[in-house]
Tab-separated table of C-alpha atoms in Angstrom:
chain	number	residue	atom	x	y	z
Y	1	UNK	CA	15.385	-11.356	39.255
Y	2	UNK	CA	14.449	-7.710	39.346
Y	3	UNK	CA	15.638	-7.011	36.223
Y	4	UNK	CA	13.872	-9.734	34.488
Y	5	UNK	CA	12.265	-7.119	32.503
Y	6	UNK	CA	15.061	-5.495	30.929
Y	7	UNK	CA	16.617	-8.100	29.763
Y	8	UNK	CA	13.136	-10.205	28.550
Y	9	UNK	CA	12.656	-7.129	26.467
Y	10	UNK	CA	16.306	-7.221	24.695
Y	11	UNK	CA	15.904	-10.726	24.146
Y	12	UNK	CA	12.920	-10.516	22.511
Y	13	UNK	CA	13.600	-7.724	20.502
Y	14	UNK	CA	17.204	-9.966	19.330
Y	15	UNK	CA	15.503	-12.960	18.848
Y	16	UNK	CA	12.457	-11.239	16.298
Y	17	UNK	CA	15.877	-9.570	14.324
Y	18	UNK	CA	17.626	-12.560	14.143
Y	19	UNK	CA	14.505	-14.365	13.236
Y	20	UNK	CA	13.693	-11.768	10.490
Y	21	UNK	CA	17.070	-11.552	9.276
Y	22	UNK	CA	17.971	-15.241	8.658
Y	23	UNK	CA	14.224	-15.578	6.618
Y	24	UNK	CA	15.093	-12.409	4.608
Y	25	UNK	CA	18.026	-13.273	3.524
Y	26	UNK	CA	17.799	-17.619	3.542
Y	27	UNK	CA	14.048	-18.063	4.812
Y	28	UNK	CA	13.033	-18.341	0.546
Y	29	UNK	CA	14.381	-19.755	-2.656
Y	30	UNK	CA	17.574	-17.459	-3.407
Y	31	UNK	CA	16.137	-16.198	-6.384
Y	32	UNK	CA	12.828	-14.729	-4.413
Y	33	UNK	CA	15.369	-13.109	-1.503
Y	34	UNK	CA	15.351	-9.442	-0.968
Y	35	UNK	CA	18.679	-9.368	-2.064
Y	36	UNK	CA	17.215	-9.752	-5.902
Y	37	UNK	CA	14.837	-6.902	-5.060
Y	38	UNK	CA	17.256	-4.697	-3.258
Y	39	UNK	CA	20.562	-6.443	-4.034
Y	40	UNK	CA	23.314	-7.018	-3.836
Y	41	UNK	CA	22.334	-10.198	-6.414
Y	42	UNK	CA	19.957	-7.782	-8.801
Y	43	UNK	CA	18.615	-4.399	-8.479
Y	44	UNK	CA	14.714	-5.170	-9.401
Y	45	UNK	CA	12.943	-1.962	-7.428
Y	46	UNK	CA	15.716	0.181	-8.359
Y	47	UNK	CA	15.502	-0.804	-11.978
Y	48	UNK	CA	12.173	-0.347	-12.376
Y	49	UNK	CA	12.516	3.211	-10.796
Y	50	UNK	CA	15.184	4.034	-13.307
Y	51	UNK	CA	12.825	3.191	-16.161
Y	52	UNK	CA	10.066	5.240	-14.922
Y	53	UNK	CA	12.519	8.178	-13.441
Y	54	UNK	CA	12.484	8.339	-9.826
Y	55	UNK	CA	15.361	6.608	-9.057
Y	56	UNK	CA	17.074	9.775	-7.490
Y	57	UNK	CA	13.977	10.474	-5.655
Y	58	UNK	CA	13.574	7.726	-3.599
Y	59	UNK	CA	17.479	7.419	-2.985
Y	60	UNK	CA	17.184	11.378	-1.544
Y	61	UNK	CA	14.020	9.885	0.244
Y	62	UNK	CA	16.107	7.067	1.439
Y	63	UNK	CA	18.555	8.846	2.820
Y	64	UNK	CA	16.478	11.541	4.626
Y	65	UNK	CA	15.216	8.589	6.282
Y	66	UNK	CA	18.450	6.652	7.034
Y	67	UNK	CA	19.688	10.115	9.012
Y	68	UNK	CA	16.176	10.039	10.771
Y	69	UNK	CA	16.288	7.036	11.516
Y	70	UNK	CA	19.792	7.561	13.101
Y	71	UNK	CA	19.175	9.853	14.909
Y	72	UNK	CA	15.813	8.167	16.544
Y	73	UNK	CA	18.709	5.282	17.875
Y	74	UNK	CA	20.846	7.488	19.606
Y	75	UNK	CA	18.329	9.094	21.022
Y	76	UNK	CA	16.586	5.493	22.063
Y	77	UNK	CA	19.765	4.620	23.323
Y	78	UNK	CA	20.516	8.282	25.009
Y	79	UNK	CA	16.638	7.290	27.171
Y	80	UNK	CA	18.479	4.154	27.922
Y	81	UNK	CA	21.360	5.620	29.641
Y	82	UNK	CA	19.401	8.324	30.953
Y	83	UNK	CA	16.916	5.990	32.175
Y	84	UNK	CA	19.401	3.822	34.267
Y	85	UNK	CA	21.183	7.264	35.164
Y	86	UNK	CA	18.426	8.525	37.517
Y	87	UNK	CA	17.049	5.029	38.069
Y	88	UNK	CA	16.431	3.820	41.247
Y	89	UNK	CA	17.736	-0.088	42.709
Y	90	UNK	CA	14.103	-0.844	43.392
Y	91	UNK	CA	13.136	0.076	39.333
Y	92	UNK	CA	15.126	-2.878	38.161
Y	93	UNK	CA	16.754	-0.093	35.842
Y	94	UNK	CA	20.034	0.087	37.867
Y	95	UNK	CA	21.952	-2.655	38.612
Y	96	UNK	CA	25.140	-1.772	39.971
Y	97	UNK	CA	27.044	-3.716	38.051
Y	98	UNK	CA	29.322	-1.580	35.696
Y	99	UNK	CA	30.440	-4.995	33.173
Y	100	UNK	CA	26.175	-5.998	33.647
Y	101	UNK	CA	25.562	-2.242	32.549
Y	102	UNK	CA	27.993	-2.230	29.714
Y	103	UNK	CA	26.725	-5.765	28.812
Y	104	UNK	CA	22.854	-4.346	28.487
Y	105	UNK	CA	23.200	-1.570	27.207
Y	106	UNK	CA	25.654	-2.651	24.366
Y	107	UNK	CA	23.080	-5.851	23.185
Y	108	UNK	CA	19.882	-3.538	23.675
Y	109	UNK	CA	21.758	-0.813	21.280
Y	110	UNK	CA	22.681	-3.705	18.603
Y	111	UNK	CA	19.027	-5.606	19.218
Y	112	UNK	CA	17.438	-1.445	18.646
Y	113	UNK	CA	20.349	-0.907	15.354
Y	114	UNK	CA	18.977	-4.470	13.635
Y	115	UNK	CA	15.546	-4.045	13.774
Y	116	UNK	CA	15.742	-0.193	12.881
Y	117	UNK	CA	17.563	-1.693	9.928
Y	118	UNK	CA	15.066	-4.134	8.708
Y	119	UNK	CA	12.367	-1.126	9.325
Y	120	UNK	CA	14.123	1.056	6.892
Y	121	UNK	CA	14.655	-2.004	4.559
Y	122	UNK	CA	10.680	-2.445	4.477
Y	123	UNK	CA	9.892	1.304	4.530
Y	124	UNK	CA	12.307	1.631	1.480
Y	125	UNK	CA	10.949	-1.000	-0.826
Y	126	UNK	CA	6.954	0.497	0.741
Y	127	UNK	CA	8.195	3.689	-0.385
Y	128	UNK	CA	9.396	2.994	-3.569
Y	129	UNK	CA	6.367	0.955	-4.291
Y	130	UNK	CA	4.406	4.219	-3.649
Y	131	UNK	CA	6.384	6.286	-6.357
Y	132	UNK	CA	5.757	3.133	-8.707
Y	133	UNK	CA	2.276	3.197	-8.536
Y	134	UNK	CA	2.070	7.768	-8.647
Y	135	UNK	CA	4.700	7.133	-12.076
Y	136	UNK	CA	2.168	4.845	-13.356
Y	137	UNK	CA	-0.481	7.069	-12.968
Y	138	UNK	CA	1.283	10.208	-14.285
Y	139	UNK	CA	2.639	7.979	-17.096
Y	140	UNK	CA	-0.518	6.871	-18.291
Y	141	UNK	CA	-2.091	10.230	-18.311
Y	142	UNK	CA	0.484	11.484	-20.539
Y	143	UNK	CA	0.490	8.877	-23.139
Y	144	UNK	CA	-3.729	7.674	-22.497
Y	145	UNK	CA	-2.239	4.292	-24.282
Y	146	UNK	CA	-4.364	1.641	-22.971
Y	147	UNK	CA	-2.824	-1.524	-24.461
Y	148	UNK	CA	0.478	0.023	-23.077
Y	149	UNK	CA	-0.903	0.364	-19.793
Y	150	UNK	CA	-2.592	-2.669	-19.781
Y	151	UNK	CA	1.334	-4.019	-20.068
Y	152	UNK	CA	2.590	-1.934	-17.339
Y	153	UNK	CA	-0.029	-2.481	-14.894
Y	154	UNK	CA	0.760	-6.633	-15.409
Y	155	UNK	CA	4.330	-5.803	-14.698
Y	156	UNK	CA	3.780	-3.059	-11.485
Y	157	UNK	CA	1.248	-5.550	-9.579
Y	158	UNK	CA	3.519	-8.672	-9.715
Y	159	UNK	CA	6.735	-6.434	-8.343
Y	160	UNK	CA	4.253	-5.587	-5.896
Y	161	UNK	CA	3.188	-8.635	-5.332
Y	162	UNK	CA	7.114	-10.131	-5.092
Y	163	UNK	CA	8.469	-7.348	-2.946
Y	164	UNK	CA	5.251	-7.786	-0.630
Y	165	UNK	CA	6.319	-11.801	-0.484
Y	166	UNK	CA	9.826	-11.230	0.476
Y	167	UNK	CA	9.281	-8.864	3.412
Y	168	UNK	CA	6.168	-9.748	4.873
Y	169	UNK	CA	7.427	-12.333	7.202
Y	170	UNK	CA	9.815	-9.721	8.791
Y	171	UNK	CA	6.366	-7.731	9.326
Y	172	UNK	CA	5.223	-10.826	11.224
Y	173	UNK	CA	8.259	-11.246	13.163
Y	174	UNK	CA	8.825	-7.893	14.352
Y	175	UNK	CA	5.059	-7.657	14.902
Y	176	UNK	CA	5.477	-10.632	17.722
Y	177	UNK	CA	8.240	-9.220	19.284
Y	178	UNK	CA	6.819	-5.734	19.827
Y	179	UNK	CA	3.618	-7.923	21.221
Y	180	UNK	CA	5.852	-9.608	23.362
Y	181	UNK	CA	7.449	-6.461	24.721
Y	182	UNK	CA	3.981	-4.611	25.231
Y	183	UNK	CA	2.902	-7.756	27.398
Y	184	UNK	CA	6.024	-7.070	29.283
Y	185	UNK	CA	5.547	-3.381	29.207
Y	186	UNK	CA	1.919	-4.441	30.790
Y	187	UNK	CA	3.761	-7.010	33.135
Y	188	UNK	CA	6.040	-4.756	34.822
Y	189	UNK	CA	4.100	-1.556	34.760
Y	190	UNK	CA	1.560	-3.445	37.000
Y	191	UNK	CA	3.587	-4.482	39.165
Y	192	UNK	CA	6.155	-1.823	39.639
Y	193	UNK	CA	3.930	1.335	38.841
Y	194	UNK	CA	6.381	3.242	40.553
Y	195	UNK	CA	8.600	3.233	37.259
Y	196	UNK	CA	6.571	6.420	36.079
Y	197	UNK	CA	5.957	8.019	39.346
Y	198	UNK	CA	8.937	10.679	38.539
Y	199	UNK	CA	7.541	12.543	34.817
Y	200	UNK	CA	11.412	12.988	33.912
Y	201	UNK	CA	12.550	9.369	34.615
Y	202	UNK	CA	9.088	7.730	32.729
Y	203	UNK	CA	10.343	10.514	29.634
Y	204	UNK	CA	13.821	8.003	29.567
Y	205	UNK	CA	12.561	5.215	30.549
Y	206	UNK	CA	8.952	5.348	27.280
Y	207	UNK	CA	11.711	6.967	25.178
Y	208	UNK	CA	13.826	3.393	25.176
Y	209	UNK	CA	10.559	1.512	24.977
Y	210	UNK	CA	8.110	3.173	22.432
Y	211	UNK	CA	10.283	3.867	19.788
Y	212	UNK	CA	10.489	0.271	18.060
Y	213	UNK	CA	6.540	-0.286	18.127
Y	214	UNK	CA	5.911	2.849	16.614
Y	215	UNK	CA	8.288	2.488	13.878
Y	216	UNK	CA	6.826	-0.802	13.020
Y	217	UNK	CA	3.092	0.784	12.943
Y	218	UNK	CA	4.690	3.593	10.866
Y	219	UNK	CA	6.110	0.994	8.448
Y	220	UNK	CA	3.189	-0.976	8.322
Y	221	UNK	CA	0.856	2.451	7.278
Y	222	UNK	CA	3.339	3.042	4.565
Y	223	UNK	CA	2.754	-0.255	3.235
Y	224	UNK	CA	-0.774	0.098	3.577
Y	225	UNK	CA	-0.401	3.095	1.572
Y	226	UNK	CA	0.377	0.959	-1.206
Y	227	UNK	CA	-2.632	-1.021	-1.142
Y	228	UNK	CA	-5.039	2.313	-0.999
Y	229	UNK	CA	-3.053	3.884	-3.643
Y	230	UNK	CA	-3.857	0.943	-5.762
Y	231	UNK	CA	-7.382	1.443	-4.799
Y	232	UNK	CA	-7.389	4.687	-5.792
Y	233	UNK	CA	-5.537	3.980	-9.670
Y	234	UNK	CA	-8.972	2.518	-11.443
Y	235	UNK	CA	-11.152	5.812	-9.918
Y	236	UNK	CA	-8.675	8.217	-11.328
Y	237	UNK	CA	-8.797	6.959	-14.441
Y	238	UNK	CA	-12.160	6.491	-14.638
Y	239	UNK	CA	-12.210	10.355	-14.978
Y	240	UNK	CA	-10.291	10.849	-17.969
Y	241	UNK	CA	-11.457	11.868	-21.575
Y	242	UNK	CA	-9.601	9.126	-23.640
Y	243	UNK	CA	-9.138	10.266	-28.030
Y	244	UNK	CA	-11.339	8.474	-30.053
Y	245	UNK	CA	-10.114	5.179	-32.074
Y	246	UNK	CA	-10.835	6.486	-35.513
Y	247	UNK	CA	-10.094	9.806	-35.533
Y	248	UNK	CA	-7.447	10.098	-32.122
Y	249	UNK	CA	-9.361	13.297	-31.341
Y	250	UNK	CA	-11.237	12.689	-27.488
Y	251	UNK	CA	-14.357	11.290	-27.442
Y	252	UNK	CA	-17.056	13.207	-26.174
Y	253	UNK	CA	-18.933	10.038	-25.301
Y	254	UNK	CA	-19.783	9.458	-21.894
Y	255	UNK	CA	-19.457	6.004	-21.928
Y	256	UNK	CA	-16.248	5.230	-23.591
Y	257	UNK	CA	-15.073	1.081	-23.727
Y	258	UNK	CA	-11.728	0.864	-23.424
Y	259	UNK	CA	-11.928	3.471	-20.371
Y	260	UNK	CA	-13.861	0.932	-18.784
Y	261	UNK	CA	-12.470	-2.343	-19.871
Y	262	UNK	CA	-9.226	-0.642	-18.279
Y	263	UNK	CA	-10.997	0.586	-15.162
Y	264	UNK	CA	-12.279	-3.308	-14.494
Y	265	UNK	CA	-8.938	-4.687	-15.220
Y	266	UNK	CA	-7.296	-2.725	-12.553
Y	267	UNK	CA	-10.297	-3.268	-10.204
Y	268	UNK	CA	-10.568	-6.665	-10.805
Y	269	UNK	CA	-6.876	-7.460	-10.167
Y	270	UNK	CA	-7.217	-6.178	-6.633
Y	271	UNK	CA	-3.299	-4.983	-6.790
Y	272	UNK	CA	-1.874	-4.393	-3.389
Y	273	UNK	CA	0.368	-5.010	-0.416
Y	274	UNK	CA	-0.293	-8.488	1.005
Y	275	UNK	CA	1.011	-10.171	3.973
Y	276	UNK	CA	0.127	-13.947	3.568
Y	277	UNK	CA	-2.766	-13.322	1.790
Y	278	UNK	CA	-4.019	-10.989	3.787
Y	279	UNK	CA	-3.844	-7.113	1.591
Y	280	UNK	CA	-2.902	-4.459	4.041
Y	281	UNK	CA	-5.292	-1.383	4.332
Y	282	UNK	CA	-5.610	1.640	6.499
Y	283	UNK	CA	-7.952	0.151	7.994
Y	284	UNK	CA	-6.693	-2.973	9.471
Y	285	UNK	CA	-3.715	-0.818	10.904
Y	286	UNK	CA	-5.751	2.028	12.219
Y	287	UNK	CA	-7.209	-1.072	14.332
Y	288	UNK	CA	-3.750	-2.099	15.636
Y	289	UNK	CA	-3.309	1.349	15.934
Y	290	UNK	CA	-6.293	2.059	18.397
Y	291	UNK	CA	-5.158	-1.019	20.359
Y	292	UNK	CA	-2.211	0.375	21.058
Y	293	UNK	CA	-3.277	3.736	22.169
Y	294	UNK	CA	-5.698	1.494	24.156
Y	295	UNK	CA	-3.292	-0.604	25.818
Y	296	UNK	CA	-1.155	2.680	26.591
Y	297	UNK	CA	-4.001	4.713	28.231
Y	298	UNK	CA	-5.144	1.637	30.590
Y	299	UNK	CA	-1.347	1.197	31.806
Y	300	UNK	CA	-0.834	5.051	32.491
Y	301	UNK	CA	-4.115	5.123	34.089
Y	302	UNK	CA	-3.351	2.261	36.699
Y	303	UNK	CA	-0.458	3.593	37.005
Y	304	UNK	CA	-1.308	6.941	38.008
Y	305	UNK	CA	-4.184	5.761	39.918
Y	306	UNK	CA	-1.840	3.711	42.010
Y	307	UNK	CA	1.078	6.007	42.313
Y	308	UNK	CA	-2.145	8.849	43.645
Y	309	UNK	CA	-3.333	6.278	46.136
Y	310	UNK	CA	0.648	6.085	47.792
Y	311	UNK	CA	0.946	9.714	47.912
Y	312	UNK	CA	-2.858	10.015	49.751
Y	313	UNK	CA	-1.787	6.386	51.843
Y	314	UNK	CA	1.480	8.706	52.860
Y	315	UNK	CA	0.045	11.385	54.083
């Protein structure tokens, strides 16, 4: 089948959704879905932003992103048209078939709307974990209670902890299908390095392809945002002049206790984005990262070296 790889690539792209979407919403005990965190059951993330007061930012971030994020499908599907428009029979991106075209493209658009769907869901609740942690922060300098913070801190790192439980398996998911499709990417580019020969046509055809992986790095660096802003909580206030016990007034001490008890606490508590057990840091993503780019250079290179050696074969 010539255009194995087409539809290998839907189907593994609809089977990581439907994957990710059944565990979401019935993979865990009802009362640890994302519907508690996000709703429709309860509101958790968006009550806790209310408290701290920046609820209507991250809605006006939210949206921003849902219009992005939009527009990034039509334009995925756009490539996908395109891409089959000035296709070639031998690509495997043409078929010929009008009700086989119509059939493709329609499950590779719902497949691309799904799991651009569960990417905003995670990038929302990453997000809104970020404000959490800069309110707690900015909160804390204002009122320099530590017993207070103390309090708050207990309750920020176990919402992180829950919201990192309920969408980390979608992370997972969504990680294997992307794998799969890259090993297909590698697959078909190997054999057929004539997909890229034409600048314009490899434009569609990377522009149907690229999109999802990069989304899901993207996600995944926001959430690792989380666990470096955590990091980052204990050195900031570790800076601070706190007021004295017995007379309020600051304390010109250098060494002042309950600064430090504080500064341990949060240290020791090791607060962050986890998936399984593993936290999430720039660092671990910066490596998936460089794989990537790895994996992208060696196919364009073979592929250019190839298409180079037809034209010099030719004439």
């Amino acid at each position: 089948d010539e255009f194995r790889y087409v539809n290998l690539m839907t189907n593994a792209y609809a089977l990581g959704v439907v994957i990710s979407v059944l565990l979401i919403r019935w993979g865990r005990a009802e009362e640890d879905s994302l519907a508690v965190l996000l709703g429709p059951k309860e509101f958790q993330l968006d009550e806790y932003a209310c408290k701290r007061g920046f609820l209507a930012s991250s809605r006006l971030l939210g949206m921003l992103r849902a219009m992005c994020f939009l527009g990034l499908w039509a334009l995925m599907v756009a490539s996908r048209i395109l891409s089959g428009y000035f296709g070639q029979p031998a690509t495997g991106l043409l078929p010929g078939d009008t009700t086989q075209d119509l059939v493709s493209l329609g499950s590779y658009a719902m497949a691309m709307l799904v799991t651009i769907a569960i990417i905003y869901a995670q990038l929302h609740v990453a997000s809104g974990l970020e404000l959490a942690v800069d309110m707690f922060s900015a909160h804390f300098f204002d009122s320099k209670d530590i017993c207070a913070a103390m309090d708050e801190w207990n309750i920020l790192q176990a919402l992180i902890r829950c919201a990192s439980c309920r969408v980390e398996t979608s992370f997972m998911v969504l990680g294997a299908s992307s794998l799969a499709t890259l090993v297909l990417l590698a697959t078909e580019l190997w054999t057929k390095p004539e997909l890229l020969q034409n600048p314009l046509q490899a434009v569609f055809w990377l522009g149907w392809v690229y999109p999802p992986v990069l989304l899901l790095l993207y996600s995944l660096t926001r959430a690792a945002a989380v666990s470096e802003k955590c990091s980052r909580v204990a050195p900031f206030i570790n800076s601070w002049d706190f007021p004295s016990e017995e007379t309020e007034e600051y304390d010109s001490e250098w060494l002042h206790k309950g600064r430090q008890y504080i500064v341990q606490y949060i240290m020791q508590s090791e607060a962050g984005f986890y998936v399984k057990g593993v936290r999430l840091s720039n660092f671990t993503v910066m490596k998936l990262c460089y794989g990537f780019g790895a994996l992208s250079f060696a196919l364009l290179s073979h592929t250019m070296t190839t298409v180079l050696a037809d034209v010099k074969t030719r004439s």
